[in-house]
Structures are given as C-alpha cells and as structure tokens.
Coordinates of C-alpha atoms in Angstrom, one line a residue:
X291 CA 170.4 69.2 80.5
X292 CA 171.7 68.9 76.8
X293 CA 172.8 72.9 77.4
X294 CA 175.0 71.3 80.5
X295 CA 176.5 68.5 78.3
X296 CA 177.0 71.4 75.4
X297 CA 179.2 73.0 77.5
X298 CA 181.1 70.4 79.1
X299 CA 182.0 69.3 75.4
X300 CA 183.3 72.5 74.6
X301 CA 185.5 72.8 77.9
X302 CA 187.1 69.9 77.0
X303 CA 187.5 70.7 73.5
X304 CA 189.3 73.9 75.1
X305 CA 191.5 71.8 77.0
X306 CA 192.5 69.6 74.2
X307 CA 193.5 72.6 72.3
X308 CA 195.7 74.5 75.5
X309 CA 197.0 71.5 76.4
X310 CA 199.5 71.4 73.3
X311 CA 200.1 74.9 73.6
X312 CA 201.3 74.8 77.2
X313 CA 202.9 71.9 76.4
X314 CA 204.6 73.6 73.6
X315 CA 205.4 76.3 75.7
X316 CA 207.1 74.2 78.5
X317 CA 209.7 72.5 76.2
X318 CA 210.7 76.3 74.4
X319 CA 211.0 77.5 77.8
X320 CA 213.1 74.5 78.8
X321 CA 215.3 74.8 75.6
X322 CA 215.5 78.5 76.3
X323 CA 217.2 77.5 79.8
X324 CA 220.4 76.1 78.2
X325 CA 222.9 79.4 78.1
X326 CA 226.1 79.8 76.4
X327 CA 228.7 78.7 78.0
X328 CA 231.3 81.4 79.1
X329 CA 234.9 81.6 77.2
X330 CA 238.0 83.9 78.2
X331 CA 238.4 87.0 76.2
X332 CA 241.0 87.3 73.8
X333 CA 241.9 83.6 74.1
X334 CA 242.2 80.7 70.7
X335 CA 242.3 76.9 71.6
X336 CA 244.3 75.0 69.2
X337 CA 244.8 71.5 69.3
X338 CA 248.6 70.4 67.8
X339 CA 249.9 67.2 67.7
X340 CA 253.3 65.9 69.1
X341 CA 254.8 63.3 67.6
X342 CA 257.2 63.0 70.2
X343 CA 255.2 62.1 72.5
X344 CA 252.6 60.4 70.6
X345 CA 249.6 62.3 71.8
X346 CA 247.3 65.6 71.3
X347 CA 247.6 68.6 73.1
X348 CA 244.9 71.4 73.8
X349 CA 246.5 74.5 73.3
X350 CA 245.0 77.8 75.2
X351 CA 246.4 81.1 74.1
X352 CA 245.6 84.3 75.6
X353 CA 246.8 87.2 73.5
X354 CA 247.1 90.6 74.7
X355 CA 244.2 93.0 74.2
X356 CA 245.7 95.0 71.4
X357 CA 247.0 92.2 69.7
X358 CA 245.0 92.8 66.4
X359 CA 245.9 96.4 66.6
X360 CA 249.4 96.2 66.6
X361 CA 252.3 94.4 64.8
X362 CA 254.6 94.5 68.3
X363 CA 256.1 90.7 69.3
X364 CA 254.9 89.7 72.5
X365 CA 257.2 87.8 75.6
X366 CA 255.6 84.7 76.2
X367 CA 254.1 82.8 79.5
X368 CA 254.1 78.7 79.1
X369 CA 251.7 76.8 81.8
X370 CA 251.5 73.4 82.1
X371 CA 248.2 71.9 83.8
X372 CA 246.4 74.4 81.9
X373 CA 243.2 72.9 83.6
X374 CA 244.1 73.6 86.8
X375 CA 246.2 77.0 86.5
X376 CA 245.3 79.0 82.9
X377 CA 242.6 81.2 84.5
X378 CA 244.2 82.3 87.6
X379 CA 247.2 82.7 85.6
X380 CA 245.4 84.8 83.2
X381 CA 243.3 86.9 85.5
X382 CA 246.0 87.7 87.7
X383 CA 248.2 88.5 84.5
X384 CA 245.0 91.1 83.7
X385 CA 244.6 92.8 86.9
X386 CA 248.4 93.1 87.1
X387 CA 248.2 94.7 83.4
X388 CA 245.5 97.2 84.5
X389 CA 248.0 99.5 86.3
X390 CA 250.7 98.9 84.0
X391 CA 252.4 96.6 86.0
X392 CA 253.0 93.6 83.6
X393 CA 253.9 94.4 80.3
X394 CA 251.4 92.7 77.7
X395 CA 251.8 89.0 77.2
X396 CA 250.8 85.9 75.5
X397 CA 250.1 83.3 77.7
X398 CA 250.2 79.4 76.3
X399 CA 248.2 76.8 78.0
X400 CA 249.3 73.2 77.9
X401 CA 246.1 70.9 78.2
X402 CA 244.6 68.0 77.3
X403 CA 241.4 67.4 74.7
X404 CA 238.3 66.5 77.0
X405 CA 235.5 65.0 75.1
X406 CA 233.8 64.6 78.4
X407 CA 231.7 67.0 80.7
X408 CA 231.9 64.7 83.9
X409 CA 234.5 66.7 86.1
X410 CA 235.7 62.9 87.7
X411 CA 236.6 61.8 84.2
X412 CA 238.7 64.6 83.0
X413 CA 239.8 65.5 86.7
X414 CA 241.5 61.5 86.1
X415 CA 242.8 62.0 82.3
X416 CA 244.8 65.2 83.6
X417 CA 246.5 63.8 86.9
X418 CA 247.5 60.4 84.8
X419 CA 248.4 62.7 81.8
X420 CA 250.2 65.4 84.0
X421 CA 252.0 62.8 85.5
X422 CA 253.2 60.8 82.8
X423 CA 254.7 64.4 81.1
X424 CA 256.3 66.0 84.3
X425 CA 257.8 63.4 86.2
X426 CA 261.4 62.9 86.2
X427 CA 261.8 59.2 85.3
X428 CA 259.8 56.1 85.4
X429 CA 258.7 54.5 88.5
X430 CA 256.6 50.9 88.8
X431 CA 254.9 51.5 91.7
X432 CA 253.8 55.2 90.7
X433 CA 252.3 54.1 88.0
X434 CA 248.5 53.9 89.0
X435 CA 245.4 51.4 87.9
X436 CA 244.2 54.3 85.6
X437 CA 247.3 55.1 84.1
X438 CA 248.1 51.3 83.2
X439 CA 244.5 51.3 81.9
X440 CA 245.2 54.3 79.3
X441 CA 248.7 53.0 78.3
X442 CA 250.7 55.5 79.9
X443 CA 253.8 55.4 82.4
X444 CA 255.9 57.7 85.1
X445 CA 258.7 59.3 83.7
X446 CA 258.2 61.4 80.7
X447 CA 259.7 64.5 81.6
X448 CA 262.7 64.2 79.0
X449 CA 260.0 63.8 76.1
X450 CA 257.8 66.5 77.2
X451 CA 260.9 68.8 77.6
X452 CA 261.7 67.5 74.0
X453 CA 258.2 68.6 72.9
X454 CA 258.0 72.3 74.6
X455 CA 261.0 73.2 72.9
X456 CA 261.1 71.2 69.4
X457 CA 257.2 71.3 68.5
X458 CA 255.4 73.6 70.6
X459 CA 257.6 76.7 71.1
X460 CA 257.9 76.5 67.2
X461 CA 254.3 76.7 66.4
X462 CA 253.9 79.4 68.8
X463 CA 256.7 81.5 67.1
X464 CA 255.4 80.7 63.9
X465 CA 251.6 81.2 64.2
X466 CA 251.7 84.3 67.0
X467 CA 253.9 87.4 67.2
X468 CA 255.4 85.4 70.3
X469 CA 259.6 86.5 71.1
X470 CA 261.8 84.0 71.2
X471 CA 263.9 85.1 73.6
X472 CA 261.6 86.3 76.4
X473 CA 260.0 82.8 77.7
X474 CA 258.8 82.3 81.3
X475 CA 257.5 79.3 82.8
X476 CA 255.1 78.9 85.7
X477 CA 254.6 75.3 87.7
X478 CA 253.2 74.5 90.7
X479 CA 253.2 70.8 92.1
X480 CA 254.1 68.7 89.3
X481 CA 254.8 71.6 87.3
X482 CA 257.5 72.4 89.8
X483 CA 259.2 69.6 89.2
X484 CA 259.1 69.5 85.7
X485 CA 260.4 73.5 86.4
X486 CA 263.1 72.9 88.4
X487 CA 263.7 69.6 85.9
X488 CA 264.4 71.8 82.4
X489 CA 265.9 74.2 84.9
X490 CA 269.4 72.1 85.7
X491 CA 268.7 69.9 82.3
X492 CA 268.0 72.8 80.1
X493 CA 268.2 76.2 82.0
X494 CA 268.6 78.4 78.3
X495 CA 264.8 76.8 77.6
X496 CA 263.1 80.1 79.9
X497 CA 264.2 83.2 80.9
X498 CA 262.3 83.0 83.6
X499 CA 260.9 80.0 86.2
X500 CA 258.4 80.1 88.9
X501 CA 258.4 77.4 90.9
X502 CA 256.0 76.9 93.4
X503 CA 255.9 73.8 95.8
X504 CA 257.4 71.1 94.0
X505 CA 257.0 67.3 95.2
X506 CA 261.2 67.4 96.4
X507 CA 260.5 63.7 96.7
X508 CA 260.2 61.2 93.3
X509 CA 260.3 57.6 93.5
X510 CA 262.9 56.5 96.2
X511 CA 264.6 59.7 96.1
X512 CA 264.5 61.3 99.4
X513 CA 265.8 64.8 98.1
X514 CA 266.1 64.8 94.1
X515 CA 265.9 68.4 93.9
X516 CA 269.5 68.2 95.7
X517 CA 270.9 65.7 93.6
X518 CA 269.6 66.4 90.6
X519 CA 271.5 70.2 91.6
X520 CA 274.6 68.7 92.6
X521 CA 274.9 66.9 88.9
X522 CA 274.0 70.2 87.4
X523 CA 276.7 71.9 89.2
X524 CA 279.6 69.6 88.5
X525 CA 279.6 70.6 85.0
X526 CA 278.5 74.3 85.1
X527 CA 279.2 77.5 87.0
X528 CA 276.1 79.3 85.0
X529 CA 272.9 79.2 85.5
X530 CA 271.6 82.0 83.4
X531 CA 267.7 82.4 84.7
X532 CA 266.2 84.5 87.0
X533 CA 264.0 82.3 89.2
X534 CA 261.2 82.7 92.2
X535 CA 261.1 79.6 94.3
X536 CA 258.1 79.2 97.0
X537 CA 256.4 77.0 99.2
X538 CA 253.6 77.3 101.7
X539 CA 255.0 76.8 105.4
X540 CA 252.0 74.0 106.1
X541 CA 253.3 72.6 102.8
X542 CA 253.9 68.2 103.3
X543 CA 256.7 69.1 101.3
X544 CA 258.2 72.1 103.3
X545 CA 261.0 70.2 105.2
X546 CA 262.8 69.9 101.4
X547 CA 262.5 73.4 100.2
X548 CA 265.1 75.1 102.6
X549 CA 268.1 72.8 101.9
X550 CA 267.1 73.0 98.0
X551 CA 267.2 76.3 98.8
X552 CA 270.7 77.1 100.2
X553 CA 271.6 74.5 97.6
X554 CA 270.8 76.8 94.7
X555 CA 272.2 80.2 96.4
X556 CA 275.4 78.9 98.3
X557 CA 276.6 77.6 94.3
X558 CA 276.7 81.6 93.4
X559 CA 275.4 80.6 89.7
X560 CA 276.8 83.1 87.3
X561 CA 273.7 85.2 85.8
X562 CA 271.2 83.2 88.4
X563 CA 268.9 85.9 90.4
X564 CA 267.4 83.8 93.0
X565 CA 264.1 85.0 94.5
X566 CA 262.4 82.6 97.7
X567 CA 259.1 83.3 99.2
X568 CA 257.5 81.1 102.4
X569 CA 253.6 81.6 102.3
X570 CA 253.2 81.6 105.8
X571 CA 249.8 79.6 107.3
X572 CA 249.2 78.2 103.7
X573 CA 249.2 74.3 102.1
X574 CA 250.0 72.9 98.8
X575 CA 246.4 72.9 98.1
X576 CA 245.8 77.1 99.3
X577 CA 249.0 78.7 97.9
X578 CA 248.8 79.0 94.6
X579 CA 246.4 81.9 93.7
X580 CA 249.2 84.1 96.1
X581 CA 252.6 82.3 94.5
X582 CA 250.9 82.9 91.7
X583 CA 250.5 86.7 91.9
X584 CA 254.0 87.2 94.1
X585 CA 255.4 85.4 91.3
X586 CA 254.6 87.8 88.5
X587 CA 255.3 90.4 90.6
X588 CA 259.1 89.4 91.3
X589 CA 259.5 87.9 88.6
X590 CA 258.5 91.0 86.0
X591 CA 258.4 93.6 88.8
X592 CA 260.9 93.6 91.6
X593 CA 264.0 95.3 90.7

C-alpha cells in the first residue's frame, strides 16, 4: 500500500515538472509561427511630406536590379493608388524586362501611411484619400460620411497636380538617378481621370500616359472628358505625349470612351501618338492586370 501511494507521488511530481515544459514548449512554438512578412525586391518606402496639400505620402520605389552597380539615370514610371496598382505594375514591368523588352526603370508609388492591419480601414482611408487627390473639382454630394469625418473634400486634383510636379518629382530627381525628361504615368479609374486631367491641364508633366477606364462622368458632367478637351483645344494645336487609352467593353463607363476617343484623334494634335485598346468581355473591376501589360507594351514597345 504505502509502495502504491510512493508512486502515485512521484507521478505527479513528474507531471508537475512536464507540465511547464510543454507548456513552455507550446508558447516557443506559437511565437515561432509568426513569419516575416514578404517585401518587393529592390524596392525603399519613403514617407515625404507635401505641404501643398497638407498631408503625408508613402512613397514606394522600385529601382532597377543593377541600380547599385551602375551610375546610368533611369526613366521613371509614376502610379497613383499605389495600394491597389504598385505590384502588378511592378511585376509586369519585371517579366517584361526579362526578355529585354522594357528598358530598366524606376517605378514611384503614390500611397498613403497605414498604421492599421484591418484591410476595411485602410481599404476606406485610400478610396476617401484617392478621391479627394484625383478628382477634378469639388462636389457636395460626392463627398461621403467618411470623408467629411477625416476632413477631406472632392476636388483636389489641381493640388495634387501641384504636388507631383513641385515636391515629389523633385525629391525623386534629387534622391534617385531618376531622368527628368522620361516620365510616364499610369492610372486606371480615378487615376484615369486624374491622367487624362494633367493631360489637357498640363500635358509637358509625362512623356507618356496610360489611361485605362476613367469615370468619363464627375459631378453633373455628363461627358467631362469632352469638355474638358474642347477647352484644351481652343488654345492649343499641340499635344506633345504619346498616349494609350483603354477600356473594357463591359465597362459602366464604355458608352463615353468612343466619343472621347474620336475627340482626341479627329483634333490631329501636333506630336500626339494616340494608341486605343477595347478589352473585349472585360469590366472595370477585370481589366486592369491586361491594360496594364498592353499598356507597357505600346507604350515602350510598339513602334
């Protein structure tokens, strides 16, 4: 009997002394669990401050692979909604480059800091922030709940236009082995209109503009791409750019794009080269990886 209770003392004085142990060993194998999160090769985030504006900017960069091996300047590709474009952007750009096919590039991302890791929050701070910068001009009833609620309005296009070219286009030039004369800018959506925007506002801004299914509707404007073309052309008989213009054909926005198109091409722009694609079967929401990838291809590629 007292050999019985002699050993169930000592089981549980083994138990007492696992227990920890496994316990220990849970929590290291839990902590172990939490892997690095991936990054983009060859890519520096710098946060720069526009006073224009009056707010902070995230600021990818993807440099070309050879970038630290060379002293070569580099033509430059500017994105806005860098949250929603920069990687396909990027890895298009690189599979392109495998074969020789683009020449090497930096690529600047125009984002927003994100303190949070919920995808709703920051998916909410981009579309109010996005909209406040590429819209063409203020509208009351545009201005959403959210946007009210973080102090912003429609309309800002003029001051982000002000900020690509007075603050950011500087610091790029200054910090990276960027050219100043070989500038294209990709948009889709709201980054279409902002395109097509510095495009009759401020056409010598890029060399090149992709634009890929803009809104052609702003406010009470049933066709502002039109009108906002006509004021353009009253003035000038240059449009120095050359410029790939696309839309999916199941696109909401697709009745607009062909009388914005002939509007463009029956002008005969001097120095324009005018380049339209129709992504047949796709939406606004399924074309861009492919006006993406068409885009860099006619726009660097297509003689």
């Amino acid at each position: 009997m007292k050999s019985c209770s002699l050993l169930f003392v000592i089981i549980l004085l083994l138990l007492a002394t696992v227990n920890p142990v496994l316990a220990q060993s849970s929590k290291e194998s839990k902590q172990a669990a939490v892997y690095p999160l991936a990054t983009i090769a060859n890519t520096e985030v710098r946060r720069l401050h526009s006073f224009i504006v009056g707010d902070d900017y995230e600021i990818s960069i993807a440099l070309p692979k050879d970038y630290q091996n060379s002293t070569a300047r580099y033509g430059v590709i500017y994105v806005p909604d860098e949250w929603l474009y920069f990687r396909t952007i990027y890895d298009t750009y690189r599979v392109l480059g495998l074969g020789g096919e683009l020449p090497p590039l930096i690529i600047v991302g125009i984002g927003f800091p994100n303190t949070s890791t919920n995808y709703d929050t920051i998916r909410s701070k981009v579309r109010d922030l996005r909209t406040r910068d590429m819209s063409p001009y203020q509208v009351d009833s545009l201005d959403t709940p959210s946007m009210r609620a973080r102090g912003v309005k429609t309309g800002g296009a003029d001051k982000f236009l002000a900020f690509v070219k007075q603050e950011l286009m500087p610091f790029i030039e200054k910090n990276y082995r960027a050219s100043s004369e070989d500038k294209t800018y990709i948009g889709y959506s709201y980054g279409a209109i902002f395109g097509f925007y510095t495009l009759v506002h401020s056409p010598e801004t890029f060399s090149r503009y992709l634009i890929g299914s803009p809104a052609f509707k702003w406010g009470k404007d049933k066709n502002l791409f039109i009108r906002y073309e006509k004021e353009y052309a009253a003035t000038h008989k240059e449009l120095p750019a050359k410029v790939f213009f696309s839309i999916g054909s199941l696109d909401e926005e697709f009745e607009g794009f062909i009388p914005a198109e002939k509007a463009l091409r029956s002008r005969n722009y001097k120095g324009l080269t005018l380049k339209t694609w129709i992504f047949e079967g796709e939406t606004h929401l399924s074309a861009p990886a492919g006006t993406i990838s068409r885009g860099l291809h006619e726009l660097y590629i297509a003689k």
